[in-house]
XYZ file of C-alpha atoms in Angstrom:
531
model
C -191.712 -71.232 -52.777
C -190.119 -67.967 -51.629
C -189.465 -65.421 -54.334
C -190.263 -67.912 -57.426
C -193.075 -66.318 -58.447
C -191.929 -63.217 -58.257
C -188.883 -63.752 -60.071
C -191.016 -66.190 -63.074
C -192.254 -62.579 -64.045
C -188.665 -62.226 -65.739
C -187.721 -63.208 -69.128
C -184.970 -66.096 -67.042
C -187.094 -67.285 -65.182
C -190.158 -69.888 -65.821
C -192.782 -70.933 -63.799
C -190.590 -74.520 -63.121
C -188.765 -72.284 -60.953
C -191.514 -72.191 -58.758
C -192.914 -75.627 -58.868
C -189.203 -77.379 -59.024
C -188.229 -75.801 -55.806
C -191.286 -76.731 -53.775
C -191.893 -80.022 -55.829
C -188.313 -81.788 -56.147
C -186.359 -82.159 -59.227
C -187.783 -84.378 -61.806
C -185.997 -85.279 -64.835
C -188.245 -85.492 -67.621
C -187.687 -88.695 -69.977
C -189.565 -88.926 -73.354
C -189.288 -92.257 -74.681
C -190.476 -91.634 -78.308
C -190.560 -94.450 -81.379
C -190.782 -92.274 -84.667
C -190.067 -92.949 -88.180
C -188.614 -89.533 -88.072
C -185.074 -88.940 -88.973
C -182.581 -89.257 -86.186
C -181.657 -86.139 -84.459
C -178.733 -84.406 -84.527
C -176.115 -84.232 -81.492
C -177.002 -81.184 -80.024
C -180.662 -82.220 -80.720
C -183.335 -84.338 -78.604
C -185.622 -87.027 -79.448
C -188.187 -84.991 -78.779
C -186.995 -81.989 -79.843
C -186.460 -83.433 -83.271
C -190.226 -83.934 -83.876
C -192.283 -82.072 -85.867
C -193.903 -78.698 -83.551
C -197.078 -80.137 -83.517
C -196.741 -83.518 -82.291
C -194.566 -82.215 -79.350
C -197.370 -79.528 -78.852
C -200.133 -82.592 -78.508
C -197.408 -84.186 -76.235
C -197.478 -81.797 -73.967
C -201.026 -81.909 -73.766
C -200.658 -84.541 -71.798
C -198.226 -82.869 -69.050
C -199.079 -81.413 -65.800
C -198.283 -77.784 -64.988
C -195.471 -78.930 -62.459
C -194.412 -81.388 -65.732
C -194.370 -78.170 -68.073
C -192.367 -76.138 -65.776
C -189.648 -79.208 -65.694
C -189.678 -79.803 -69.352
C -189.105 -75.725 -69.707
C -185.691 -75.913 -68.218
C -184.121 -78.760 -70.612
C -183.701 -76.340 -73.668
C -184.600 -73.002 -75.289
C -186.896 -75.176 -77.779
C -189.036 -77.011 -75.657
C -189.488 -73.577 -73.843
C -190.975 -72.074 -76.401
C -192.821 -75.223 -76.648
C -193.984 -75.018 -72.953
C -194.826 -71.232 -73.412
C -197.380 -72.349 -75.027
C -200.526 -70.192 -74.473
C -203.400 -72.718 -75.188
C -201.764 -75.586 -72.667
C -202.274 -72.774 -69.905
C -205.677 -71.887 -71.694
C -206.378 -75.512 -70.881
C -204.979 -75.403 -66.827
C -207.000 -72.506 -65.823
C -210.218 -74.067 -67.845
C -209.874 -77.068 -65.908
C -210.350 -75.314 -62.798
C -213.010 -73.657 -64.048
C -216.647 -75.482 -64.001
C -218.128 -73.190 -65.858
C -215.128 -72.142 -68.243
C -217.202 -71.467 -71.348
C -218.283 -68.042 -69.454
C -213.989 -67.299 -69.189
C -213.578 -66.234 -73.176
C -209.752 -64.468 -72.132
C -207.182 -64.226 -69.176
C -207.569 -60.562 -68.943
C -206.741 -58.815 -66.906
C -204.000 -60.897 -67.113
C -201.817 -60.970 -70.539
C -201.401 -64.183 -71.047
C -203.451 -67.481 -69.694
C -199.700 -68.824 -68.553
C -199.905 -65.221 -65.936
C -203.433 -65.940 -65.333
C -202.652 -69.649 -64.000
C -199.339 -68.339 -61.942
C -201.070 -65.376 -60.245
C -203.625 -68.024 -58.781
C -201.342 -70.703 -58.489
C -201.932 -73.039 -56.094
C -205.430 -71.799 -54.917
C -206.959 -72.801 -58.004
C -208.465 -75.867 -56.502
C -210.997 -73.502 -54.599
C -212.829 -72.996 -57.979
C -212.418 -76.467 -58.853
C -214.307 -77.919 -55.597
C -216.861 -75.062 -56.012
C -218.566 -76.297 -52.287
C -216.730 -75.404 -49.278
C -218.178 -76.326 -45.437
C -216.947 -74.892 -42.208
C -216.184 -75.833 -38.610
C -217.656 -73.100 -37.206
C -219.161 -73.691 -34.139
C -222.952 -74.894 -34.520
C -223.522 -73.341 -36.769
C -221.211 -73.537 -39.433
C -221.240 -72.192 -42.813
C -221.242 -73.068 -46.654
C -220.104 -70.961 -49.242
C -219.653 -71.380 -53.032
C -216.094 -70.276 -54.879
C -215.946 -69.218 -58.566
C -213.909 -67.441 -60.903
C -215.079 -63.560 -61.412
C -213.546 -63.453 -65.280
C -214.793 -59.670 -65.179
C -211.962 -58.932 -62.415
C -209.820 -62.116 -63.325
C -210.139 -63.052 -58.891
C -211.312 -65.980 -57.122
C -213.635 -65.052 -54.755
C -216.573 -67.285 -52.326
C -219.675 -66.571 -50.887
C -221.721 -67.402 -48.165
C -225.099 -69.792 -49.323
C -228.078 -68.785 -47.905
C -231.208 -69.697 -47.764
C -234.815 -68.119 -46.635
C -238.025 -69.357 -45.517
C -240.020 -67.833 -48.492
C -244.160 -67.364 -48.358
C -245.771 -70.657 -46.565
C -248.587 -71.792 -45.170
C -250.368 -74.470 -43.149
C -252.230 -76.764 -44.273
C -253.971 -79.989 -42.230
C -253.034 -83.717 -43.559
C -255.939 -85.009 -45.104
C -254.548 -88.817 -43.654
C -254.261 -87.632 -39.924
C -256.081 -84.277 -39.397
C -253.975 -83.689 -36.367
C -250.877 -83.086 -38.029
C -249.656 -79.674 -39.215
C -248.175 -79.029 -42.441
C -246.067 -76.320 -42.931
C -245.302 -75.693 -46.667
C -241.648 -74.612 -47.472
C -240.578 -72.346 -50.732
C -237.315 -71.246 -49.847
C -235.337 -69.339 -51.714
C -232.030 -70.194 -51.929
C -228.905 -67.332 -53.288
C -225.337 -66.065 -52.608
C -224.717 -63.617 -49.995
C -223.139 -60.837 -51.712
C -222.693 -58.176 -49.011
C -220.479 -60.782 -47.411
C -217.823 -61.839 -49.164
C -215.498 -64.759 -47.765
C -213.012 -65.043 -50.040
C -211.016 -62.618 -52.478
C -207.924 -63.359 -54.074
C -207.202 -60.435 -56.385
C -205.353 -60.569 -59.892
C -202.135 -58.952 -59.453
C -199.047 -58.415 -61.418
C -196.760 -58.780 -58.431
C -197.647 -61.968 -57.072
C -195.837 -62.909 -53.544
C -194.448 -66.156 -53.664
C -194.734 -66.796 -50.220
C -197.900 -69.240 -50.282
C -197.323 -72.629 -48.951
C -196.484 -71.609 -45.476
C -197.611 -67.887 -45.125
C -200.959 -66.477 -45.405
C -202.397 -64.088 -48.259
C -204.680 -60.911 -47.123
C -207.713 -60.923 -48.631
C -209.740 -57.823 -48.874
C -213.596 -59.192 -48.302
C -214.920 -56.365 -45.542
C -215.555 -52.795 -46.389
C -215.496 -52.487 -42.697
C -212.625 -50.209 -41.256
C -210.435 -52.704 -39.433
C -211.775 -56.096 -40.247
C -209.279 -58.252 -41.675
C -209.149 -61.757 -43.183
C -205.955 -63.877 -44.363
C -206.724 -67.431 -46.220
C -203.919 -70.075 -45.461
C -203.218 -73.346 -47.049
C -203.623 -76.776 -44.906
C -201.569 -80.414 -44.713
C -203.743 -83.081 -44.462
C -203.087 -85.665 -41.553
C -202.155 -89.426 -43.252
C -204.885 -91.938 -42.428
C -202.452 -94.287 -40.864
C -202.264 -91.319 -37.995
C -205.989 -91.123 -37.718
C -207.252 -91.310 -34.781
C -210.834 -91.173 -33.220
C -209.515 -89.078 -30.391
C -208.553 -86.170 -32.906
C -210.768 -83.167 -33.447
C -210.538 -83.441 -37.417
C -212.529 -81.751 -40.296
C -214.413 -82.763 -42.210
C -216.222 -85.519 -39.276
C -215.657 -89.155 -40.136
C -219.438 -89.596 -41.135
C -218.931 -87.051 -43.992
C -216.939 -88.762 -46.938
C -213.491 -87.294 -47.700
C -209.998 -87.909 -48.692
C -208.510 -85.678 -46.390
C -208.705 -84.804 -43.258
C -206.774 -81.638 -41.070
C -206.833 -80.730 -37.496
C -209.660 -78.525 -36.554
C -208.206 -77.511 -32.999
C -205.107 -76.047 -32.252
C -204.016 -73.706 -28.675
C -201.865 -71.064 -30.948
C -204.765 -71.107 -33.558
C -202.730 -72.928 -36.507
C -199.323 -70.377 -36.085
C -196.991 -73.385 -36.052
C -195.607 -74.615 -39.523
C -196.495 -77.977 -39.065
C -200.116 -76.944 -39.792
C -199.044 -75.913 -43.120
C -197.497 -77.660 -45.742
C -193.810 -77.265 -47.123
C -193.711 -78.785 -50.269
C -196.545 -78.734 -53.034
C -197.341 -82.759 -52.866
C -197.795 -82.325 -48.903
C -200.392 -79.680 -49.721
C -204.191 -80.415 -49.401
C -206.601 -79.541 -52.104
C -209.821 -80.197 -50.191
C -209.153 -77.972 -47.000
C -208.064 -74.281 -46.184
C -208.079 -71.721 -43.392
C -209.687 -68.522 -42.993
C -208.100 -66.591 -40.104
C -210.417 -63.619 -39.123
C -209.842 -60.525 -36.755
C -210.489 -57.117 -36.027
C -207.963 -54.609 -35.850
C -208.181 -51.150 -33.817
C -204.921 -48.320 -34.844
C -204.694 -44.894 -34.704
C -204.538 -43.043 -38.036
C -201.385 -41.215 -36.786
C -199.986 -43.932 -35.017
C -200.745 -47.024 -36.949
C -197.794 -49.782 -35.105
C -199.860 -49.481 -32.287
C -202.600 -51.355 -33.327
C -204.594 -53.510 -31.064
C -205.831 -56.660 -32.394
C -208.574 -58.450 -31.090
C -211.373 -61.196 -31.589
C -209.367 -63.308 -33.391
C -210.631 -66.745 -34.961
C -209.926 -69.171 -37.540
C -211.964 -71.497 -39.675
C -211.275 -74.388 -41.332
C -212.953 -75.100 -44.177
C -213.271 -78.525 -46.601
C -214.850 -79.670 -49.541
C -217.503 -82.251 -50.639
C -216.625 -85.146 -52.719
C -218.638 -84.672 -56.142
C -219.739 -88.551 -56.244
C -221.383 -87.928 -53.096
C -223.757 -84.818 -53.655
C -224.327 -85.534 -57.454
C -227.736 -87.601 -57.918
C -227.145 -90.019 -60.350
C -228.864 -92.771 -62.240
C -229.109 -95.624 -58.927
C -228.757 -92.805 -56.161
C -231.400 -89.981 -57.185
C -231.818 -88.653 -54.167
C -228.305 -87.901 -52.845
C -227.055 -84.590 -53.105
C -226.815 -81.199 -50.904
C -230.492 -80.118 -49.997
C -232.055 -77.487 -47.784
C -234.559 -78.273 -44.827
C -237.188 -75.947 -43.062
C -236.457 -76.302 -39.165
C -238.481 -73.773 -38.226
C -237.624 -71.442 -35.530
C -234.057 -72.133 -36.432
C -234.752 -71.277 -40.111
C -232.976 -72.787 -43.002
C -230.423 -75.286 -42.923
C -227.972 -76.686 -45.448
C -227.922 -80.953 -45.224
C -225.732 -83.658 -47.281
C -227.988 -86.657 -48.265
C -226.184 -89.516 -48.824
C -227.627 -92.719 -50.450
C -225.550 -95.859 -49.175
C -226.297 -99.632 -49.673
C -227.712 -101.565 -47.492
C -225.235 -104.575 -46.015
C -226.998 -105.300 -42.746
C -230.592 -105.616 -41.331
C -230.494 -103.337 -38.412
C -232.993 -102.129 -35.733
C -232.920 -98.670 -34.778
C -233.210 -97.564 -30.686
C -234.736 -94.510 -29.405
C -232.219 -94.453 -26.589
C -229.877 -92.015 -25.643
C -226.460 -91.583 -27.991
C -222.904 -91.008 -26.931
C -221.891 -90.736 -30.605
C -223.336 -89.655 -33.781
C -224.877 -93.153 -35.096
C -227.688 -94.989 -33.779
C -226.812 -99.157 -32.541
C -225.754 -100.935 -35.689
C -225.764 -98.502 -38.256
C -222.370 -98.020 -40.099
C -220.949 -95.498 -42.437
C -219.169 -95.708 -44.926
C -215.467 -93.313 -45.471
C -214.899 -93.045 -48.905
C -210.608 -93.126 -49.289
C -209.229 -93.096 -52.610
C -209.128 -96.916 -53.329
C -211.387 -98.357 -50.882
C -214.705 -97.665 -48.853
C -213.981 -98.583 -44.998
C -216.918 -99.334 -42.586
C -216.651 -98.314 -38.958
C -219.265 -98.790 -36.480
C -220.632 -96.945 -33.467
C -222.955 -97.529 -30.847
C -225.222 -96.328 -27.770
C -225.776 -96.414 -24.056
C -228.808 -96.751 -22.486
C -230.736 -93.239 -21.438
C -230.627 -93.636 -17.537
C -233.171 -92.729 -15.500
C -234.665 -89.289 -15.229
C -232.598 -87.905 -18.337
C -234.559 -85.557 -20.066
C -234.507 -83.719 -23.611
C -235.989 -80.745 -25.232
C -239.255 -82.719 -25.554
C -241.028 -85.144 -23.422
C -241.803 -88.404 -25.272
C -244.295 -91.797 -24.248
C -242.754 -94.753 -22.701
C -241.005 -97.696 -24.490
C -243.343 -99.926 -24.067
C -245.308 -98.173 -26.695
C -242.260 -97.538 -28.903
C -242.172 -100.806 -29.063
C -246.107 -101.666 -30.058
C -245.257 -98.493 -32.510
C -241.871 -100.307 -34.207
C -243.673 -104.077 -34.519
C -247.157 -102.290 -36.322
C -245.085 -100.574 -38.269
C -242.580 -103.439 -39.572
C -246.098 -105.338 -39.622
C -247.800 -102.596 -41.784
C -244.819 -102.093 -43.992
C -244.785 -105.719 -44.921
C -248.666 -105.352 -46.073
C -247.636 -102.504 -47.695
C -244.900 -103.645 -49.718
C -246.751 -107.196 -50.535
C -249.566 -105.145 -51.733
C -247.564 -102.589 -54.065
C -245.326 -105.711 -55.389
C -248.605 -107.866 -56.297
C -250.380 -104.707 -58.347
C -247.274 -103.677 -60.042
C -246.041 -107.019 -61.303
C -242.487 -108.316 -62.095
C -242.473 -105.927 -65.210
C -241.678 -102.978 -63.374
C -239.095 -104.474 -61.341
C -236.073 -102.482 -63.776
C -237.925 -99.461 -62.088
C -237.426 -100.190 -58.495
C -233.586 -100.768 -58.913
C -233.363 -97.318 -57.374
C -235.592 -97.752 -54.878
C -232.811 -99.485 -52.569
C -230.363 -98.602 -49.500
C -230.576 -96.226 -46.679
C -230.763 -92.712 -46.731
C -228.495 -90.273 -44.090
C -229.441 -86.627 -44.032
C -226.311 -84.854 -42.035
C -226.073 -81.119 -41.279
C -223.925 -78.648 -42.882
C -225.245 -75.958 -41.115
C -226.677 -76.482 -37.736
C -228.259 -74.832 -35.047
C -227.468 -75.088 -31.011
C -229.542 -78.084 -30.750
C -228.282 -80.195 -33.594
C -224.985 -78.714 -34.766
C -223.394 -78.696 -38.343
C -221.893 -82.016 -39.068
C -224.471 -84.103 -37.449
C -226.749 -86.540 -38.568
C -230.547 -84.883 -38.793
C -232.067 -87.752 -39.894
C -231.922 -91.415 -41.354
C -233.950 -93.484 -43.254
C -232.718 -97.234 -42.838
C -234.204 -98.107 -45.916
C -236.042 -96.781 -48.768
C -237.280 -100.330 -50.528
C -239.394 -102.653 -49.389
C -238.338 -103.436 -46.179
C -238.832 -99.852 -45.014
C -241.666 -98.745 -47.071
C -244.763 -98.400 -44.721
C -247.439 -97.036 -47.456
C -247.693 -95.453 -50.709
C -250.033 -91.846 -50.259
C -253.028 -91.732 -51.468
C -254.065 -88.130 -50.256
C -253.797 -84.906 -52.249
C -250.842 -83.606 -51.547
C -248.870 -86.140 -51.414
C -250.578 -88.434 -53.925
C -248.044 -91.177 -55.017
C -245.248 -90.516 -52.594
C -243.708 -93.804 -50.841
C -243.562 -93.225 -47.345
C -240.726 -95.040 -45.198
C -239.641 -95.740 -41.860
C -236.981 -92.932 -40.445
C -235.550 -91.843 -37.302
C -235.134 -87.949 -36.783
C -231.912 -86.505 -34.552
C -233.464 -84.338 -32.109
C -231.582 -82.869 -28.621
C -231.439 -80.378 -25.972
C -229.789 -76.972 -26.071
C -225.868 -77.677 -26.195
C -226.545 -80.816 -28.205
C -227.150 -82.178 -24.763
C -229.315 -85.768 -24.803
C -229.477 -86.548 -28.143
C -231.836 -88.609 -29.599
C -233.732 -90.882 -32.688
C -237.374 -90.347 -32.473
C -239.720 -92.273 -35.161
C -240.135 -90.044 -38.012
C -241.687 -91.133 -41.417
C -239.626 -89.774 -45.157
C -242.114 -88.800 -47.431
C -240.135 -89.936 -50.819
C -242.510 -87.036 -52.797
C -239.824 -86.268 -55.840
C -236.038 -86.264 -56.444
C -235.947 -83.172 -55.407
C -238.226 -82.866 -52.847
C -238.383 -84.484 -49.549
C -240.498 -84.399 -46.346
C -240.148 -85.411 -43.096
C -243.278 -86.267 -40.397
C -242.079 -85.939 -37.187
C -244.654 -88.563 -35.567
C -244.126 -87.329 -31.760
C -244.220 -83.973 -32.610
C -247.092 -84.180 -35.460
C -245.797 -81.785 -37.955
C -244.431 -82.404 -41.608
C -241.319 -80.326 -42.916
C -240.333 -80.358 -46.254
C -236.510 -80.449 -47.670
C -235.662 -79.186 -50.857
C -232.650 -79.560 -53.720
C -230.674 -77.011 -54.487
C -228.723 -77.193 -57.349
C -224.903 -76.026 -57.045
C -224.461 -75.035 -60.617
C -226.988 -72.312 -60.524
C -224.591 -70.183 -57.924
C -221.681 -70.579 -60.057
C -222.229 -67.202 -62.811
C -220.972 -64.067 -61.815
């Protein structure tokens, strides 16, 4: 990729230059039946058509296609030149393109597309989650048309005004009401890739400076990733995103020399990934006078990845999936992923001690782009003396707690089945499968990429009552376990919890040993995306 961009800037050179080199040589064949008349000898097929059928032709054609068919002849260059086809690229990468009305600064859309070229996938994923220890972080990429960059920002969320109220069902439980407010970090900017005019072409294997800090000596470079093929998968390898999140592709998230070899990085365009990138951060300490002698220090890198759409988009038979926000108190706001799978198995959840992130016979499900693969995990019993952050009753109650409430759900769901009748059954077709809530951010006790908690099922076999009380008049109310664990994510845990189903976009969560209610909230992606 070395110098191609650069040199497309020149009236010889095309952007095929670029995307041959790094892509392979493909011969473009146009197999065309036309009751035109035949060409002439030193004429095409296809050039022989009339300009606007080859123009909705190459409609059809990928950039990397365009910059192929540009090298056959001076006619189908002008053809490829073709200002609205690159209109449509860098509109496709935009999701909300209707606020992009030109390429300025650029001059063209065709510069636009080449001076971003190949990060434009970072507006097109929009949602971007991080590895960083814990805690991790989210941030949201668009398209500033004002300044013609791409730049990302940190989501945030806080607590907002509250209060506590007492549940009118059970009087000894505290209710802590959540209003958070959710918005972009703008005094923090994670990602900044300027328009230029002089683009470097040196972008599959070398990493771009990005100027995000006003602070005097931080620095930040973004760097492109190669996935790792699911045939080398292996559970032994640290890889983000974790195997519980769905994704099509997976990178190493641990490396001694912090990513420097090549091999982290990909060499060709079709061995690059468009779901994960680096962010390698430092700080920097020279002398004015003497600036070679700079010291460099703190150095880190984080790898970032990107959440399929199909999995945080509610839809018609999964309303309640999508990427929500959750009070955890003295740890403040935290980012989750709610997924809504279908149920295969009747499982019983343990409150015994995990040595991996699911409880005994729960599975989850890797989305891969043909198939959906199940993979199990499982527990070991808690020995003797362990302890966690809480203390908690004996199992012999846990287990007079898990028959009353299979016992009580059954009741329950008898009772709400015989009132509403078999009309309303087209109703209930989304009340089905099993909820998992899994961090995005964390905290030191639970950490990003974690499950927070699950509900096993949301229709009638895990449905324990529907509220009657005030505030949560109407809500069904359904058998969960909540994640809870020491500092260090020592002794992890499921504790009985019950989901409190109160709207698609609102959620709560009683935490039966600790006899509190949080709330979770929606937050909808889109609204982050104007600049």
């Amino acid at each position: 990729m070395e110098e191609f961009i650069g040199r497309l800037r020149s009236t010889s050179t095309s952007l095929s230059s670029l995307l041959i080199d790094n892509h392979g040589d493909v011969a473009t064949q146009c197999l065309i039946t036309t009751s035109a008349p035949p060409p002439s000898p030193q004429m095409s097929s296809l050039e022989a058509l009339p300009a606007e059928i080859i123009t909705h032709i190459l409609a059809f054609l990928t950039p990397v296609d365009l910059a192929d068919l540009s090298q056959s002849s001076h006619l189908l260059r002008s053809h490829a030149y073709n200002d609205l086809l690159w209109m449509q690229f860098v509109r496709d990468a935009i999701p909300n393109y209707d606020q992009v009305p030109s390429p300025s600064p650029a001059k063209s859309w065709r510069d636009l597309y080449v001076a971003h070229h190949p990060y434009w996938f970072l507006v097109r994923h929009k949602v971007w989650f991080a590895d960083l220890p814990n805690t991790g972080s989210i941030i949201i990429a668009r398209y500033n048309h004002r300044l013609g960059c791409i730049e990302g920002y940190r989501l945030i969320a806080e607590h907002g005004a509250h209060t506590f109220d007492i549940w009118e069902h059970n009087p000894g439980v505290i209710i802590h009401t959540f209003n958070p407010e959710v918005r972009l970090w703008l005094d923090d900017m994670v990602i900044k890739l300027d328009y230029t005019d002089s683009v470097n072409g040196k972008r599959l294997q070398h990493e771009i400076s990005m100027p995000t800090n006003s602070t005097h000596g931080v620095c930040s470079n973004i760097s492109l990733c190669q996935p790792i093929p699911k045939e080398l998968q292996h559970p032994s390898m640290a890889l983000w995103p974790p195997s519980i999140i769905p994704s099509l592709q997976r990178v190493r998230n641990e490396s001694q020399n912090k990513f420097r070899d090549d091999d982290h990085k990909p060499r060709t365009l079709d061995r690059m990934s468009d779901r994960t990138f680096r962010i390698r951060k430092w700080v920097e300490f020279s002398n004015l006078m003497q600036p070679i002698g700079s010291i460099r220090m703190g150095e880190d890198v984080m790898t970032y990845s990107t959440l399929l759409e199909e999995s945080y988009m509610p839809t018609k038979d999964k309303p309640y999936q999508g990427i929500w926000v959750g009070d955890y108190s003295g740890h403040g706001c935290e980012f989750l992923l709610v997924l809504q799978r279908e149920v295969t198995t009747n499982t019983t959840m343990s409150r015994q001690s995990s040595t991996s992130s699911l409880p005994s016979g729960m599975t989850i499900a890797e989305i891969e782009e043909e198939a959906q693969d199940d993979s199990g995990a499982g527990f070991h019993q808690m020995s003797q003396g362990e302890t966690v952050e809480q203390v908690y009753d004996d199992d012999e109650r846990d287990v007079r707690e898990v028959d009353s409430a299979t016992e009580t759900a059954r009741t329950a769901a008898s009772n709400v089945q015989g009132a509403q009748g078999s009309s309303n059954d087209q109703r209930d077709n989304w009340r089905f499968g099993r909820l998992e809530a899994i961090k995005l951010t964390g905290d030191i006790n639970v950490p990003r990429g974690q499950y927070t908690w699950i509900a096993e099922d949301i229709g009638h076999r895990g449905l324990l009552r529907v509220g009657s009380e005030q505030m949560f008049a109407g809500a069904r109310m359904v058998k969960s376990w909540g994640r809870i664990a020491g500092r260090g994510f020592r002794h992890d845990r499921f504790i009985p919890s019950q989901l409190i189903m109160i709207s698609y976009d609102t959620l709560a969560q009683y935490w039966e040993d600790f006899g509190h209610i949080s709330f979770y909230k929606r937050v909808n992606i889109d609204d982050h995306l104007n600049v």
